[in-house]
Coordinates of C-alpha atoms and ligand atoms in Angstrom, one line a residue:
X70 CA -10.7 -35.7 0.6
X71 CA -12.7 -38.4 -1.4
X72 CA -11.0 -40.9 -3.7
X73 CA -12.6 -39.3 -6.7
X74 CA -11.1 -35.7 -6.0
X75 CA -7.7 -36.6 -4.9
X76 CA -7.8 -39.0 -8.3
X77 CA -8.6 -36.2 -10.2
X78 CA -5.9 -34.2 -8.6
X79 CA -3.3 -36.8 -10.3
X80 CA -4.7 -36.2 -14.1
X81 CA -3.5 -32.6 -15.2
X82 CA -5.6 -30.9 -17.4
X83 CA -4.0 -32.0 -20.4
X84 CA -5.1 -35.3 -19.1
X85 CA -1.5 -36.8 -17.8
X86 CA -1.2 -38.7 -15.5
X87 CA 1.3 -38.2 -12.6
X88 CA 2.6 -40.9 -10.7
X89 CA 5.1 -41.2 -7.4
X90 CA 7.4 -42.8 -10.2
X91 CA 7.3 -40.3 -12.5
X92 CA 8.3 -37.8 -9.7
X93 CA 11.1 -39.8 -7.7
X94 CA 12.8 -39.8 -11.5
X95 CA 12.7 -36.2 -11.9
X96 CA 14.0 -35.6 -8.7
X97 CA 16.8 -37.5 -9.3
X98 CA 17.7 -36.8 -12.6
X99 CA 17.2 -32.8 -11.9
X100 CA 14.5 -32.1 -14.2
X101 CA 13.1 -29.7 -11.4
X102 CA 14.2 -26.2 -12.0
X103 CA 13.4 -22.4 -10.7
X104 CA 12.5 -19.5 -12.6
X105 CA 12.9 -16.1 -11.0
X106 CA 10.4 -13.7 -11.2
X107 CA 11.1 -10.4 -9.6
X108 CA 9.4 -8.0 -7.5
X109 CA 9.5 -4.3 -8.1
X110 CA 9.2 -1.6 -5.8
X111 CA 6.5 0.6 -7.4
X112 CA 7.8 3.9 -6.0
X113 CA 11.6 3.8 -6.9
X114 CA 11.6 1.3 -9.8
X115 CA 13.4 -1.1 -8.7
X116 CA 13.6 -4.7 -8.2
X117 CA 13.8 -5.3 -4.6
X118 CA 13.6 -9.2 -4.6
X119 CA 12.6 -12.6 -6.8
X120 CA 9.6 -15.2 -6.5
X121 CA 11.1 -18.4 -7.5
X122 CA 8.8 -20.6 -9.7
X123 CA 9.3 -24.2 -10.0
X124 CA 8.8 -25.5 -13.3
X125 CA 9.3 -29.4 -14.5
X126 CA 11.9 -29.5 -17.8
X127 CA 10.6 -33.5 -18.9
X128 CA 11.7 -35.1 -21.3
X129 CA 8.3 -34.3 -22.8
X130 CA 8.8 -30.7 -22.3
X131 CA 8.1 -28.0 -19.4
X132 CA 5.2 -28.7 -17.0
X133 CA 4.1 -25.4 -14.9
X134 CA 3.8 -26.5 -11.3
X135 CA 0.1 -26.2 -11.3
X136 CA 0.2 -29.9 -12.4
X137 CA 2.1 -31.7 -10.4
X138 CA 2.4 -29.5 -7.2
X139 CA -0.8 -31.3 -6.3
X140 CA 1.0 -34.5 -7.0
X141 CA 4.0 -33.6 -4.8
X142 CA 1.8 -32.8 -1.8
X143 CA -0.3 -35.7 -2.0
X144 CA 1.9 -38.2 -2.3
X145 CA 4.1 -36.9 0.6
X146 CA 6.9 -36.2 -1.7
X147 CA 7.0 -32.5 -1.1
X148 CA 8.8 -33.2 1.7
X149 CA 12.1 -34.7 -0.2
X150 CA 11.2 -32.0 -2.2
X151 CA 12.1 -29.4 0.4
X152 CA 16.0 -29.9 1.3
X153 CA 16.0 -29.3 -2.9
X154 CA 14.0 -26.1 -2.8
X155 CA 16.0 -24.4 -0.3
X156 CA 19.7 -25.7 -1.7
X157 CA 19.1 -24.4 -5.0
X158 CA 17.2 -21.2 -4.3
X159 CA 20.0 -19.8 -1.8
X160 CA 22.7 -21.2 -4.2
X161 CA 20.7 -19.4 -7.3
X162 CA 20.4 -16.5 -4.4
X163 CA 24.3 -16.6 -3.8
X164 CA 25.1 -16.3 -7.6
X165 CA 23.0 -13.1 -7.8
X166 CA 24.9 -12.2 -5.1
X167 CA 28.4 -12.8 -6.7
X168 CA 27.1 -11.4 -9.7
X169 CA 26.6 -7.7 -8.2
X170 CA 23.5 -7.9 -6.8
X171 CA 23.4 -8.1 -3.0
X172 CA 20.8 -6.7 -1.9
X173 CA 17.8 -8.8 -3.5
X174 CA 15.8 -10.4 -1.2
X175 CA 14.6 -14.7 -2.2
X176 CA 10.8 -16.0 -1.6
X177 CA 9.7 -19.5 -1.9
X178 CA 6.3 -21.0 -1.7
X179 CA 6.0 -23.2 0.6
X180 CA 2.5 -25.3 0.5
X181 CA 1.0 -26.4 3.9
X182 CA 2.2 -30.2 3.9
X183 CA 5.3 -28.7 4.0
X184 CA 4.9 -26.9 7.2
X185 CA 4.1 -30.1 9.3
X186 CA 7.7 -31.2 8.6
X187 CA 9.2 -31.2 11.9
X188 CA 13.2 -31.2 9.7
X189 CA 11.9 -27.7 8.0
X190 CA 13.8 -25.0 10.6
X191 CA 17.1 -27.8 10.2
X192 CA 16.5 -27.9 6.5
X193 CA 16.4 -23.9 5.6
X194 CA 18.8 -23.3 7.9
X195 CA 21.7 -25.8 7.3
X196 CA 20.9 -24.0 3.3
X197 CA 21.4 -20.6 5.0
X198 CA 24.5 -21.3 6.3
X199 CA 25.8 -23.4 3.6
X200 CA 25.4 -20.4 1.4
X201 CA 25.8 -17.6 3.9
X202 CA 22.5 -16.0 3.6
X203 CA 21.3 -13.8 6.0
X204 CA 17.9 -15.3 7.5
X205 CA 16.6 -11.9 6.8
X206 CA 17.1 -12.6 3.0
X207 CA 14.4 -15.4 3.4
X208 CA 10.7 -15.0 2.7
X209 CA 8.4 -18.1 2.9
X210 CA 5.0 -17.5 1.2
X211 CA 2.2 -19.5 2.4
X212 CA -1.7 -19.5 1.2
X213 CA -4.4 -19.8 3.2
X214 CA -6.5 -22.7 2.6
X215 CA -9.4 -25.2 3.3
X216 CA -6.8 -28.0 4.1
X217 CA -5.4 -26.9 6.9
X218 CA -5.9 -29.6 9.3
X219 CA -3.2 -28.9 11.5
X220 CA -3.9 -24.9 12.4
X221 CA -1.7 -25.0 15.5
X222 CA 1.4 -27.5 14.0
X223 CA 0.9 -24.5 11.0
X224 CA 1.1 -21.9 13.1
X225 CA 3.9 -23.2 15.4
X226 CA 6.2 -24.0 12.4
X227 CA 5.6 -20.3 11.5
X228 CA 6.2 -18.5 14.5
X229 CA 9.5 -21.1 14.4
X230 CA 10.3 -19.4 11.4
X231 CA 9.8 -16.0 12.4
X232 CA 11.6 -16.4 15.1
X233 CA 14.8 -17.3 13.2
X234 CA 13.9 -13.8 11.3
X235 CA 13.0 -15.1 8.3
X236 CA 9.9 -13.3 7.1
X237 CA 7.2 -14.7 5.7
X238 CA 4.5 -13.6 3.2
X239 CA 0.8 -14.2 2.6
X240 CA 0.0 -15.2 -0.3
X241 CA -2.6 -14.8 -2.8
X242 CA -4.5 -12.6 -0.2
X243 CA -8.7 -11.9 -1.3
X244 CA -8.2 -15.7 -3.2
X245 CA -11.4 -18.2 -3.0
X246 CA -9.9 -19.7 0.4
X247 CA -8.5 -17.0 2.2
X248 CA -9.8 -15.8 5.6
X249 CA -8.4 -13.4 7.7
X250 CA -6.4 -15.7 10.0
X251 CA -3.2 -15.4 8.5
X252 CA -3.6 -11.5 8.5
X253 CA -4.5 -11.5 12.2
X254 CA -1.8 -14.2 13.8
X255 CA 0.6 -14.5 11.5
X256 CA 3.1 -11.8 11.8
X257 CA 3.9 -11.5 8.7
X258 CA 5.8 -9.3 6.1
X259 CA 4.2 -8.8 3.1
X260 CA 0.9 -9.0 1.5
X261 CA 0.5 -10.6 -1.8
X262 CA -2.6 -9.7 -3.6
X263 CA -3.9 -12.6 -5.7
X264 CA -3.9 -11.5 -9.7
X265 CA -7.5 -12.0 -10.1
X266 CA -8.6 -8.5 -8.2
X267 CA -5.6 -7.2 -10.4
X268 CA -7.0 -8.2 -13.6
X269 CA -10.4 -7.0 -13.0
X270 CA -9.4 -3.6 -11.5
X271 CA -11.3 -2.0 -14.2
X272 CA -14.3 -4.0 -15.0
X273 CA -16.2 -1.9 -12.2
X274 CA -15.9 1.0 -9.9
X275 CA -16.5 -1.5 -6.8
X276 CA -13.0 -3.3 -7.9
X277 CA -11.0 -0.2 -7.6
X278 CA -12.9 0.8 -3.9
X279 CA -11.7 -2.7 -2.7
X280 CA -8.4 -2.7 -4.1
X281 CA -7.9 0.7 -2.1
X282 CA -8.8 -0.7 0.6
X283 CA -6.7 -3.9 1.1
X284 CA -3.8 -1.6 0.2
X285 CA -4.9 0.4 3.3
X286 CA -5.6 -2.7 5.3
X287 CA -2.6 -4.2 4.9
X288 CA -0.5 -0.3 5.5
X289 CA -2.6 -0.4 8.9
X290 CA -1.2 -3.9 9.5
X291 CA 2.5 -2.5 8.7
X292 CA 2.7 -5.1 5.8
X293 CA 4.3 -4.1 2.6
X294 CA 1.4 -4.7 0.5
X295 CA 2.2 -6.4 -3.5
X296 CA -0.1 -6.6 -6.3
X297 CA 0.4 -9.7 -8.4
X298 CA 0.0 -10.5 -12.0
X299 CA -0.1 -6.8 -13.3
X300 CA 0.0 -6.8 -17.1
X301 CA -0.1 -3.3 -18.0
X302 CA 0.7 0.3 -18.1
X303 CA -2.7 1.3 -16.6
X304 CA -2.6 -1.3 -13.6
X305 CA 1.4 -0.5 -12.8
X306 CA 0.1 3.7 -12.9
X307 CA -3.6 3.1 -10.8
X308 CA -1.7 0.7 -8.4
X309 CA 1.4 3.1 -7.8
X310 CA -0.9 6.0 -7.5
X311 CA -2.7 4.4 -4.7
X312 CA -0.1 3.8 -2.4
X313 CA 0.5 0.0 -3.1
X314 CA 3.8 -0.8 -2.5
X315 CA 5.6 -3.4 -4.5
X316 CA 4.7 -5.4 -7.7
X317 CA 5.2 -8.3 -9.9
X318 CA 4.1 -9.5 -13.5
X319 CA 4.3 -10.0 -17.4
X320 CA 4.1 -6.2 -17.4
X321 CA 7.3 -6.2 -15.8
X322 CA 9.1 -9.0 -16.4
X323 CA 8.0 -12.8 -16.6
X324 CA 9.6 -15.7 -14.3
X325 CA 13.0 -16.4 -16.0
X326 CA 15.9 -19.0 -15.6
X327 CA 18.8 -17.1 -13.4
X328 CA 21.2 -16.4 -16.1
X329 CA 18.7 -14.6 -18.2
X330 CA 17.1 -13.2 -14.9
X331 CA 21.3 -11.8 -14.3
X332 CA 20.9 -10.7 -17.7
X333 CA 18.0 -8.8 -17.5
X334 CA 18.8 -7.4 -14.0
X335 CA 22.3 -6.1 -16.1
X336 CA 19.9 -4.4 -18.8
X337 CA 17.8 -2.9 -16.1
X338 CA 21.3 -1.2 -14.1
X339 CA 22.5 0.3 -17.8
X340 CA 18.8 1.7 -18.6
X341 CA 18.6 3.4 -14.8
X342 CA 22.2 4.7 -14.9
X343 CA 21.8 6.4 -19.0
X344 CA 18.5 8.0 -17.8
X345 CA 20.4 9.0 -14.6
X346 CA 23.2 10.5 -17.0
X347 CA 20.9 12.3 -19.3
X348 CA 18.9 13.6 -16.6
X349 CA 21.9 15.3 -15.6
Ligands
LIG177 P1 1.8 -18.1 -7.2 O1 2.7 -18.3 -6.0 O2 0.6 -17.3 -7.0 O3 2.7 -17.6 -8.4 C1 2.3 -16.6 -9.3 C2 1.9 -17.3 -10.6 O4 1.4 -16.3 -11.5 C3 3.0 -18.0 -11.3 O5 2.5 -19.1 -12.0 C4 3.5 -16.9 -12.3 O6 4.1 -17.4 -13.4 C5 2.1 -16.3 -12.7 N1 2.3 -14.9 -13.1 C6 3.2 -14.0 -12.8 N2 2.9 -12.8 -13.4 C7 1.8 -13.0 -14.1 C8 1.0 -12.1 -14.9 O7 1.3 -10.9 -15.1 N3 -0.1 -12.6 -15.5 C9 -0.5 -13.9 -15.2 N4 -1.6 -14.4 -15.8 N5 0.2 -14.8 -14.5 C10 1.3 -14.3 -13.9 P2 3.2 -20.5 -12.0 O8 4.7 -20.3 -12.1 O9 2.6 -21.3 -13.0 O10 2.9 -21.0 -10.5 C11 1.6 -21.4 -10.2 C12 1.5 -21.7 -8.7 O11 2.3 -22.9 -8.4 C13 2.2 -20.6 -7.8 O12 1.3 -19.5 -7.7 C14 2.4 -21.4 -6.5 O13 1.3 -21.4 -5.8 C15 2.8 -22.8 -7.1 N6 4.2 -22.9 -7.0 C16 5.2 -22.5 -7.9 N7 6.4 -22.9 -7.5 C17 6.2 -23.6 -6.3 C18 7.1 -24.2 -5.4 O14 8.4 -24.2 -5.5 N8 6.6 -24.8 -4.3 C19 5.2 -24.8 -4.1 N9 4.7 -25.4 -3.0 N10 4.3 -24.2 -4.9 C20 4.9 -23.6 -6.0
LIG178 CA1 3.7 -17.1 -4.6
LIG179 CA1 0.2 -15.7 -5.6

């Protein structure tokens, strides 16, 4: 990467700039926090699982991660980063748990620096078992992308991972830099579809004929396919009624800290069981 680029990568759009200091501080001081977004199965209704989100509470105010995820991973810092992401996801995961709901499923993103961290398998799984999470309960999501300089360490970590049954997800599938690699090699679980083909379903009959068409690629891979960043009625309705599997977005519910996510989960149980009693 060139010295201009990766200087860019430090300024945020709203021009801020991000230093190592800045981060180590937050880190310390917790200002690093998940939202949960969940993921619905399209069929049934129901939430099957959450993304978490990391967002930055300064003491300027919240920061989505799109600013200073870049920072994280350039600076190396992702990787005191990681023993953080998995303790408070599957302690977040365990107080869903406690809280009635046992069967949702936790997915992290997990950016590629993060994957050439020989600790990672020690990391997630001292969490696991700190917490008493089922491997199974795990979902890594990963991107494709042009920096990927390590294809095999990548690869390696994932199978590693796999092989401990946690599953792992590709994520923002049909996005500028993904191939096919992932889809072929990777084993994975789910397919994510990146919100951009989402929001443009309609803007032409060719959207819809390749939408229909990653659903049934991903159905001949045996992945559970998932549309991201569905905003309304019409998408959730064209998307169902074409056989995709799961989805997430504003439509449904935006990411939310976990005691309003408990909240809303609470809501969601009352609403199914009244329709189930006046159905009856
Ligand atoms: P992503 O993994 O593709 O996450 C989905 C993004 O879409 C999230 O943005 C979410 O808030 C947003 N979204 C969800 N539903 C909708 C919708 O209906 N419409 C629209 N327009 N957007 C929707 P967010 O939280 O700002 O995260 C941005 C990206 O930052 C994520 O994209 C992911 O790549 C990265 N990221 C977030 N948390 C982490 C993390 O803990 N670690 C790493 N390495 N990356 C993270
Ligand atoms: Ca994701
Ligand atoms: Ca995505």
């Amino acid at each position: 990467m060139s010295f201009v680029s990766s200087l860019k990568k430090f300024f945020s759009p709203r021009r801020r700039i991000i230093g190592t200091t800045d981060l180590r501080r937050a880190l310390k001081n917790n200002e690093f926090v998940f939202y949960y977004q969940p993921e619905w199965d399209l069929k049934t209704g129901e939430v099957k699982g959450v993304e978490a989100l990391i967002r930055w509470e300064s003491p300027n105010g919240i920061i989505p991660p799109a600013e200073f995820i870049p920072a994280l991973e350039q600076t190396g810092l992702i990787n005191e980063f990681t023993p953080f992401l998995f303790d408070q996801t599957l302690h977040d995961l365990r107080e869903l748990y406690q809280a009635g709901f046992d069967h949702l499923f936790m997915s992290v993103n997990l950016s590629v620096v993060q994957l050439h961290d020989p600790l990672l398998l020690d990391i997630i799984r001292k969490s696991l078992d700190n917490y008493a999470i089922m491997p199974e309960k795990l979902e890594c999501e990963i991107t494709e992308t042009k920096s990927m300089d390590k294809p095999e360490l990548e690869f390696q970590t994932l199978q590693q991972l796999r092989d401990n049954h946690i599953k792992l997800s590709i994520d923002d599938f049909g996005s500028g830099h993904s191939s096919f690699n992932y889809l072929k090699d990777l084993n994975a679980h789910k397919l994510k579809i990146d919100k951009e083909f989402i929001q443009s379903l309609f803007d032409k009959p060719a959207n819809e004929t390749i939408m229909r068409t990653i659903i049934g690629l991903g159905h001949s891979l045996n992945l559970i396919v998932l549309a991201e960043g569905i905003e309304t009625s019409a998408q959730e309705q064209w998307l169902r009624k074409n056989g995709c599997d799961y989805g997430q977005g504003f439509w449904f519910s935006r990411p939310l800290p976990l005691t309003m996510l408990i909240s809303f989960l609470r809501a969601q149980e009352d609403q199914t069981n009244t329709s189930y009693q006046s159905e009856k």
